[in-house]
Tab-separated table of C-alpha atoms in Angstrom:
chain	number	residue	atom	x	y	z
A	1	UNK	CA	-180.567	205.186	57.775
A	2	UNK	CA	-182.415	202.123	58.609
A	3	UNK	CA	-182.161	200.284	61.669
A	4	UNK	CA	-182.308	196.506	61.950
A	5	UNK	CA	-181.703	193.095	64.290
A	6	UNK	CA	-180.619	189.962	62.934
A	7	UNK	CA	-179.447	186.451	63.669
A	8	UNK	CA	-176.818	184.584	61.161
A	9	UNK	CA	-176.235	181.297	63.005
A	10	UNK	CA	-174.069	180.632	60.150
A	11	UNK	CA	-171.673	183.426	60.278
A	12	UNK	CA	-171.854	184.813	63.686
A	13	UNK	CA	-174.207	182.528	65.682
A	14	UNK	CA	-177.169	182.571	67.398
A	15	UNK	CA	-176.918	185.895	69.324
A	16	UNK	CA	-179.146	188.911	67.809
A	17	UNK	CA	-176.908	191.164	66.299
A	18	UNK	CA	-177.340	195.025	64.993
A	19	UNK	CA	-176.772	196.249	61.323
A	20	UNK	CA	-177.254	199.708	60.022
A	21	UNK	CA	-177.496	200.390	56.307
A	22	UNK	CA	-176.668	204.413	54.808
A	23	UNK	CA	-178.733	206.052	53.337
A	24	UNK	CA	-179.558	203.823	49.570
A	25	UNK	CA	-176.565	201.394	50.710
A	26	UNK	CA	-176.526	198.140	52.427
A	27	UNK	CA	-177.348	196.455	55.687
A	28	UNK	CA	-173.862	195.838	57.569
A	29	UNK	CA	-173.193	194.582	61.070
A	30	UNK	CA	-172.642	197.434	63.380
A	31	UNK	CA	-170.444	196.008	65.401
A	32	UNK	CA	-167.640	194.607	62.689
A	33	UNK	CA	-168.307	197.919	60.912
A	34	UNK	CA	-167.584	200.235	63.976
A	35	UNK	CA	-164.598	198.065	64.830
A	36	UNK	CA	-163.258	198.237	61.134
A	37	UNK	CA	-163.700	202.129	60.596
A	38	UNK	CA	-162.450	203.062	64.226
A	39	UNK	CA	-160.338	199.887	65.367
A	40	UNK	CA	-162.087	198.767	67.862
A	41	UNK	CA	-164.293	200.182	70.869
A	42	UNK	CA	-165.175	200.313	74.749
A	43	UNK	CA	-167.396	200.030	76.972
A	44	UNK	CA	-168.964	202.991	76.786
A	45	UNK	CA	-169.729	202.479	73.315
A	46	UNK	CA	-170.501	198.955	72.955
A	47	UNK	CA	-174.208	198.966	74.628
A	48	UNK	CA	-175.498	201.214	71.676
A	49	UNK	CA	-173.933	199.191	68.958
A	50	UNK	CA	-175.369	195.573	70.531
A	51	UNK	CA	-178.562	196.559	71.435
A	52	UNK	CA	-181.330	199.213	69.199
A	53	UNK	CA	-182.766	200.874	72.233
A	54	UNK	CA	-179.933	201.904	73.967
A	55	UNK	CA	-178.458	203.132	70.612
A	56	UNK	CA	-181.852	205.606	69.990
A	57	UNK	CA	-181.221	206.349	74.185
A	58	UNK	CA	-177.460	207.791	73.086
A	59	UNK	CA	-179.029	210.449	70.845
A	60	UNK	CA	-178.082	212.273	67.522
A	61	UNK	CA	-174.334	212.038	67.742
A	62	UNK	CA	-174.280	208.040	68.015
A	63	UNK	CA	-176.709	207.860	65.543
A	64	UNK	CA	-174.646	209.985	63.498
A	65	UNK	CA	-171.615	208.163	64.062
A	66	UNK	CA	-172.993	204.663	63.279
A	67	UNK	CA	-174.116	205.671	59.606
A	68	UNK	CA	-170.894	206.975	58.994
A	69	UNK	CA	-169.263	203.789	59.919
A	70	UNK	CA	-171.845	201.700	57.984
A	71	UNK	CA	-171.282	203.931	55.282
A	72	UNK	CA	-166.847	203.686	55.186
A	73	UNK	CA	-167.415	199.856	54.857
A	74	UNK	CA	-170.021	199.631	51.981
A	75	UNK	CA	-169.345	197.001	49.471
A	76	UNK	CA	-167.506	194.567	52.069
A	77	UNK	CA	-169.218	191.446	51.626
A	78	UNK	CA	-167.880	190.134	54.668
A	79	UNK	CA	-169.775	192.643	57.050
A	80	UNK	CA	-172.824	192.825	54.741
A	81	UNK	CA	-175.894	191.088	56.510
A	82	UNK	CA	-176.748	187.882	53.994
A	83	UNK	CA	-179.934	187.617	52.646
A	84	UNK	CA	-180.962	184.256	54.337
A	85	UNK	CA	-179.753	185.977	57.380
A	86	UNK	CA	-183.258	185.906	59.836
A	87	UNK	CA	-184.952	189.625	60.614
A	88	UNK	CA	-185.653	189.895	64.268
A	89	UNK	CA	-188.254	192.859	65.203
A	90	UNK	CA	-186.114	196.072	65.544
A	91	UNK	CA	-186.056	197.072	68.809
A	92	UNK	CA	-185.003	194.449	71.469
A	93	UNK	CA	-186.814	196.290	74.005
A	94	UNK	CA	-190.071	198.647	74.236
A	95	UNK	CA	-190.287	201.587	76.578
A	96	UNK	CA	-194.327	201.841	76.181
A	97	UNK	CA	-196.668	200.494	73.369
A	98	UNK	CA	-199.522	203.365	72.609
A	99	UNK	CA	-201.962	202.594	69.746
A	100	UNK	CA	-203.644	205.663	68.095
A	101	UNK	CA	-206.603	205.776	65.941
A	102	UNK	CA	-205.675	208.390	63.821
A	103	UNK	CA	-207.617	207.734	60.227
A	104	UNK	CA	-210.868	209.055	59.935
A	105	UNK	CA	-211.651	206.508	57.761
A	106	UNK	CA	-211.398	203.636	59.554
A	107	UNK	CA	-213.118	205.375	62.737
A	108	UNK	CA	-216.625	206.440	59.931
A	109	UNK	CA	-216.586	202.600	58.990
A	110	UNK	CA	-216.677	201.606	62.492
A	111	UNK	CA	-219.360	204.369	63.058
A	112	UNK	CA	-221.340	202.905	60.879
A	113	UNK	CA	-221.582	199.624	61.827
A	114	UNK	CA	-222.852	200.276	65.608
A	115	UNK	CA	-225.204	203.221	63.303
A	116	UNK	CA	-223.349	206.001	64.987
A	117	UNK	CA	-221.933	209.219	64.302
A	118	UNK	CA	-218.167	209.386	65.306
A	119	UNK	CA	-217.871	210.503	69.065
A	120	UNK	CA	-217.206	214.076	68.761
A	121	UNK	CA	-213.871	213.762	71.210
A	122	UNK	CA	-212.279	212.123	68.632
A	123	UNK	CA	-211.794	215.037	66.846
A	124	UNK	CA	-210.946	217.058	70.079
A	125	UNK	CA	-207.947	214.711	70.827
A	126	UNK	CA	-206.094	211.539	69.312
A	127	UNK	CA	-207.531	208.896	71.518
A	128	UNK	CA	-205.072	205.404	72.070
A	129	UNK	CA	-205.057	202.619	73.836
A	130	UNK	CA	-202.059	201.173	75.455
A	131	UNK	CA	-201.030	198.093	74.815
A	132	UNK	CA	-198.261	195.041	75.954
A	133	UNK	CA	-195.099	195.837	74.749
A	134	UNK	CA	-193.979	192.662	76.207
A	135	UNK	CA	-195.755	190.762	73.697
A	136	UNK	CA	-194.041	191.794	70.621
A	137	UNK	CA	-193.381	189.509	67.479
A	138	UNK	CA	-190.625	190.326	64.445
A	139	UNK	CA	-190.922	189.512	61.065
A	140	UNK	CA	-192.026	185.956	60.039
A	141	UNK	CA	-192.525	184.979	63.616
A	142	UNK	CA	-195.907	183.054	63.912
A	143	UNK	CA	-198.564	185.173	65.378
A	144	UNK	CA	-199.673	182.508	68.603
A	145	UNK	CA	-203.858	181.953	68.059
A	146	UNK	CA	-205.505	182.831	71.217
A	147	UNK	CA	-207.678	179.682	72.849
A	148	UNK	CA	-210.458	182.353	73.759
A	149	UNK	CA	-211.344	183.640	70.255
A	150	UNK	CA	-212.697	183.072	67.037
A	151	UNK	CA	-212.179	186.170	64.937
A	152	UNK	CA	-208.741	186.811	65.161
A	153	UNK	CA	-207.722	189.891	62.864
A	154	UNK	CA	-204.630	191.666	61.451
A	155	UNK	CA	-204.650	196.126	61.315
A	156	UNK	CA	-202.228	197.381	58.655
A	157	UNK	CA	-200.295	200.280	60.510
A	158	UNK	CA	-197.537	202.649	60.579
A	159	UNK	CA	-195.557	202.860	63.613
A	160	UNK	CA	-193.197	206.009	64.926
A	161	UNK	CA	-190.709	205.202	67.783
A	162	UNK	CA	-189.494	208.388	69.617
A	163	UNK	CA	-186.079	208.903	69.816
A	164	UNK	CA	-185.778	211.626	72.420
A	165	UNK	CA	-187.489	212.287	76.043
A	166	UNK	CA	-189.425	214.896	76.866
A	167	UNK	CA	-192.467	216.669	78.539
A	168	UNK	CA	-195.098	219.314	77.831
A	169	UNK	CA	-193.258	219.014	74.217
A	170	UNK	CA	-194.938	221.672	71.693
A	171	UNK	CA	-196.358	220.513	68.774
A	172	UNK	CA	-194.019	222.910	66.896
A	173	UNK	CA	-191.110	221.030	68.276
A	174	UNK	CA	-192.749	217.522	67.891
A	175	UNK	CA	-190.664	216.598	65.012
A	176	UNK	CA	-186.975	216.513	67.270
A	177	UNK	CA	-188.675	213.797	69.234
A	178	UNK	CA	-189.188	211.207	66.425
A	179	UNK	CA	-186.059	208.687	65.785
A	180	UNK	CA	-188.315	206.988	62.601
A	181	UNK	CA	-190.686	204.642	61.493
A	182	UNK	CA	-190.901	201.169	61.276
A	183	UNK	CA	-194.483	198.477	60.051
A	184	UNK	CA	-196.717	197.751	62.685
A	185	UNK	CA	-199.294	194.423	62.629
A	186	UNK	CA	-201.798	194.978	65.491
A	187	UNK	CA	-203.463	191.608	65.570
A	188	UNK	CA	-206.836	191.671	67.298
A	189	UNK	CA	-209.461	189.123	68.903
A	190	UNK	CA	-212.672	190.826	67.452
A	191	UNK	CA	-215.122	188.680	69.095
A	192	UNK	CA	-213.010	189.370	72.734
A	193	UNK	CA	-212.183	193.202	71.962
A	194	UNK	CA	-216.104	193.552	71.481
A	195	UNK	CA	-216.947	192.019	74.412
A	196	UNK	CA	-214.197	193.960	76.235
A	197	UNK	CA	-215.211	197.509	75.222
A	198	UNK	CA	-218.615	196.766	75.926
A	199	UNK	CA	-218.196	197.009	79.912
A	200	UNK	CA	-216.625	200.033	79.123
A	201	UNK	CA	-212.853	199.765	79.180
A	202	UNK	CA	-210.290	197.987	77.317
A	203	UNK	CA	-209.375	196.098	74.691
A	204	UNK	CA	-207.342	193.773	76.741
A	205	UNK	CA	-207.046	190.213	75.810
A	206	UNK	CA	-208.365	190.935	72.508
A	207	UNK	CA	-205.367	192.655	71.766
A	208	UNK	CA	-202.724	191.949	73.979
A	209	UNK	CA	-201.653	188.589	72.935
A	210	UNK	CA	-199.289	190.109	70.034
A	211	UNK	CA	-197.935	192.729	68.184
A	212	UNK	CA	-195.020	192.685	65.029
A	213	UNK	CA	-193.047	195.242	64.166
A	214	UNK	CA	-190.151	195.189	61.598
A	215	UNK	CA	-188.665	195.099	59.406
A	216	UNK	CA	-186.399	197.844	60.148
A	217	UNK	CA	-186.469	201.312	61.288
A	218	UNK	CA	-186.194	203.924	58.674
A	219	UNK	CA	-184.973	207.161	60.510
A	220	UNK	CA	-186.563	210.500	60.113
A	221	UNK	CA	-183.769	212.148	58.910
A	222	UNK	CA	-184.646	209.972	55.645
A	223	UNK	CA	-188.431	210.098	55.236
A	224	UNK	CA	-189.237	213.104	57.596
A	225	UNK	CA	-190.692	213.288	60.521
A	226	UNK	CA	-194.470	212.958	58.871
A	227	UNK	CA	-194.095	210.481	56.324
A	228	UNK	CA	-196.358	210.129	53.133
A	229	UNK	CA	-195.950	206.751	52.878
A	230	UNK	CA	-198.387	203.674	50.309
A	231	UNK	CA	-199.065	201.153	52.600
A	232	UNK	CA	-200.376	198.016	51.193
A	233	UNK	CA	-201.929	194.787	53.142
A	234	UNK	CA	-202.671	191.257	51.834
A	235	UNK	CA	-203.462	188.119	53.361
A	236	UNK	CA	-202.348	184.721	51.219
A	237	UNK	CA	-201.011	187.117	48.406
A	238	UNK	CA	-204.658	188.811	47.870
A	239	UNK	CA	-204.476	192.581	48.450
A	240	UNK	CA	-207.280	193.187	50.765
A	241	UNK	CA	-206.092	197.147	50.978
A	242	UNK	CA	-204.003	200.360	50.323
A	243	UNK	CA	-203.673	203.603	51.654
A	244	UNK	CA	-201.457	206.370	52.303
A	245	UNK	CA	-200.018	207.274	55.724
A	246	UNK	CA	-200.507	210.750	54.867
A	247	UNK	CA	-204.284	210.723	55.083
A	248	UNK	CA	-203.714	210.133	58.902
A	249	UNK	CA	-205.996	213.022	60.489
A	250	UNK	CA	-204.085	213.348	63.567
A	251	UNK	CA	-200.448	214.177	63.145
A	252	UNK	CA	-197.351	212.502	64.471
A	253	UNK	CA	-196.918	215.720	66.278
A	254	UNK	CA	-200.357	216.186	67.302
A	255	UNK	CA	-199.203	212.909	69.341
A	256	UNK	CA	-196.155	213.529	70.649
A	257	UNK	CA	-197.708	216.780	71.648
A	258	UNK	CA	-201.011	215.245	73.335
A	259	UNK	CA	-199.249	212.253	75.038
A	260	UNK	CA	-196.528	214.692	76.573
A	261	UNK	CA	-199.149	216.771	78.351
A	262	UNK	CA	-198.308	216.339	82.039
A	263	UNK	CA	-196.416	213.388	81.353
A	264	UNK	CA	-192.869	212.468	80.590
A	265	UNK	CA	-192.006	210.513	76.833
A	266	UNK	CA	-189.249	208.615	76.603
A	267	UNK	CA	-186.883	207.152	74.026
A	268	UNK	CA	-188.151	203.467	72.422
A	269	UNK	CA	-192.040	204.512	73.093
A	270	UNK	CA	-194.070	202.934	70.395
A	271	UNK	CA	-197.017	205.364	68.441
A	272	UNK	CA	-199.223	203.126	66.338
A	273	UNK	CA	-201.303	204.946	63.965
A	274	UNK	CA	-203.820	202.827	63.804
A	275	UNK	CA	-205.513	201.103	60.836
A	276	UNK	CA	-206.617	203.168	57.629
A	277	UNK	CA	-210.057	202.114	56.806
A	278	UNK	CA	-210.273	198.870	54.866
A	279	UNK	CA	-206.945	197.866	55.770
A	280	UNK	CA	-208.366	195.140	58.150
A	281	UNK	CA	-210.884	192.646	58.804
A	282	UNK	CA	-213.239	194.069	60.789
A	283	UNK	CA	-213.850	197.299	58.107
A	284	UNK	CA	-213.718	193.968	55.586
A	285	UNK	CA	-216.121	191.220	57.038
A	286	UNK	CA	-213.704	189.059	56.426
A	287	UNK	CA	-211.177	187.410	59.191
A	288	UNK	CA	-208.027	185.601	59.254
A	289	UNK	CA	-207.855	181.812	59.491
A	290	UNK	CA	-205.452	179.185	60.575
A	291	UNK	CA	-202.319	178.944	58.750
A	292	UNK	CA	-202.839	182.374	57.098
A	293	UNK	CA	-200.003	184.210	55.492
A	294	UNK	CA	-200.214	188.068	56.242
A	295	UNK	CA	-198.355	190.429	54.754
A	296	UNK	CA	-197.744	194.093	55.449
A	297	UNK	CA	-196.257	196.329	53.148
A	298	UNK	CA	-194.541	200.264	53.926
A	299	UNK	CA	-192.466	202.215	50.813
A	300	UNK	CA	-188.746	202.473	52.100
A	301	UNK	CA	-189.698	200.419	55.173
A	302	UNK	CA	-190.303	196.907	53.099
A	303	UNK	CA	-192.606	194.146	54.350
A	304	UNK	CA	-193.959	192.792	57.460
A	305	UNK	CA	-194.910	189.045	56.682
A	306	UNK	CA	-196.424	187.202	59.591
A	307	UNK	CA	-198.364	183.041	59.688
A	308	UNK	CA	-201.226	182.908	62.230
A	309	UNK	CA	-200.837	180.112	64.382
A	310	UNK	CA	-198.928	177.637	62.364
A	311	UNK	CA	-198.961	174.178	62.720
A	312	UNK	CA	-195.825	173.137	64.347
């Protein structure tokens, strides 16, 4: 199924709002759906159907139970989300934000340019960052322009949120921790990230100023748990690059696996995978300007389209 929030001030008002859409059917409010197919509901119930984290939080059976009521009301135009309705980013709240950098490629283009080999740990262990999961943006929000940089930069990724806790989970087991997949824009400060890293630690500021994600979550009971998904990235309708998210060298569940090590994993943690090479600026030499329209692009998840700091 795919997951998504909305807002249709004209229909139901200004309050974000959850719709699920079956498997090759139609995004329909969860809410009128549930209360159509089952005649009504209570409190228990009602927190997973009004907000996307505490629906992955109630586990299989609710999940279950929502895309069989989305399904029983396919074809009613009245609970259908319409197409002018606005696409919020999926999840109304993060647990964590983690970003991995999981294609070779982009990690032998960055080698490169400092005239380096890649650091040998990175093929001991899939290294992330963590990031502000505070600061996240949905589809066709404006991406805010930092005051302290110059080279501001989109990354073209594929993002898995987990959908069940855990710790010390085995990689063999990974895959019952993923709830799906969803497009993930890591926008970047270059010029600040560079500076950042080179004391050492971070990014920071250079990256923690925003992150999109939408437009919807495509379970894993739909794509699988390790997708092989075109990915696609273009800024002002010029395609600056494509890739597949199978050419990922670390796995999904070489993630989960590494991350729970010691350490508990919980349901509405963000993975990142990080940017296939030429997918972004940096492996481009070329960097986003004012007013730029960037658009990311997933198979079965759709498109991520995001303006860098508009004019108001």
């Amino acid at each position: 199924m795919r997951v998504y929030r909305y807002v249709d001030a004209s229909r139901r008002g200004l309050q974000p709002r959850v719709a699920i859409a079956p498997r090759d059917g139609e995004p329909v409010d969860v809410v009128d759906a549930w209360t159509r197919a089952s005649g009504g509901f209570d409190g228990d119930v009602g927190p997973a159907l009004t907000s996307t984290l505490q629906l992955i939080e109630a586990g299989p059976e609710m999940w279950a139970a929502v895309e069989d009521a989305a399904g029983a009301v396919q074809g009613d135009e009245d609970l259908t989300i319409p197409e002018d309705a606005r696409l919020l980013c999926p999840l109304d709240r993060l647990s964590s934000l983690r970003d991995f950098l999981a294609f070779e490629s982009h990690v032998k283009l960055g080698a490169m340019r400092r005239n380096r080999s890649v650091p040998e740990y990175w093929y001991e262990a899939p290294v992330y960052y963590k990031g502000n999961h505070r600061s996240i943006i949905g589809p066709g929000d404006v991406c805010p322009w930092p005051r302290y940089t110059e080279r501001l930069d989109f990354e073209l990724e594929l993002a898995m949120v987990v959908g069940r806790g855990g710790r010390d989970v085995a990689r063999d087991d990974a895959h019952e921790h993923v709830f799906g997949f969803t497009i993930m824009n890591d926008f970047s400060a270059r010029d600040i990230q560079a500076r950042e890293m080179s004391a050492w630690l971070g990014p920071a500021k250079g990256k923690d100023f925003a992150t999109a994600l939408g437009p919807c979550i495509v379970t894993a009971d739909e794509i699988g748990a390790e997708p092989d998904l075109e990915m696609a990235c273009s800024v002002n309708g010029e395609e600056r690059g494509r890739a597949r998210s199978s050419e990922m060298h670390w796995s999904w569940a070489d993630m989960i696996a590494h991350v729970s090590q010691d350490e508990d994993i919980y349901p509405g943690d963000v993975y990142g995978s990080g940017t296939p090479g030429g997918c972004c600026g940096l492996d481009q030499g070329r960097f986003i300007g004012w007013n730029d329209l960037v658009d990311l692009e997933v198979d079965v998840v759709g498109l991520l389209c995001n303006v860098v700091g508009a004019d108001e």
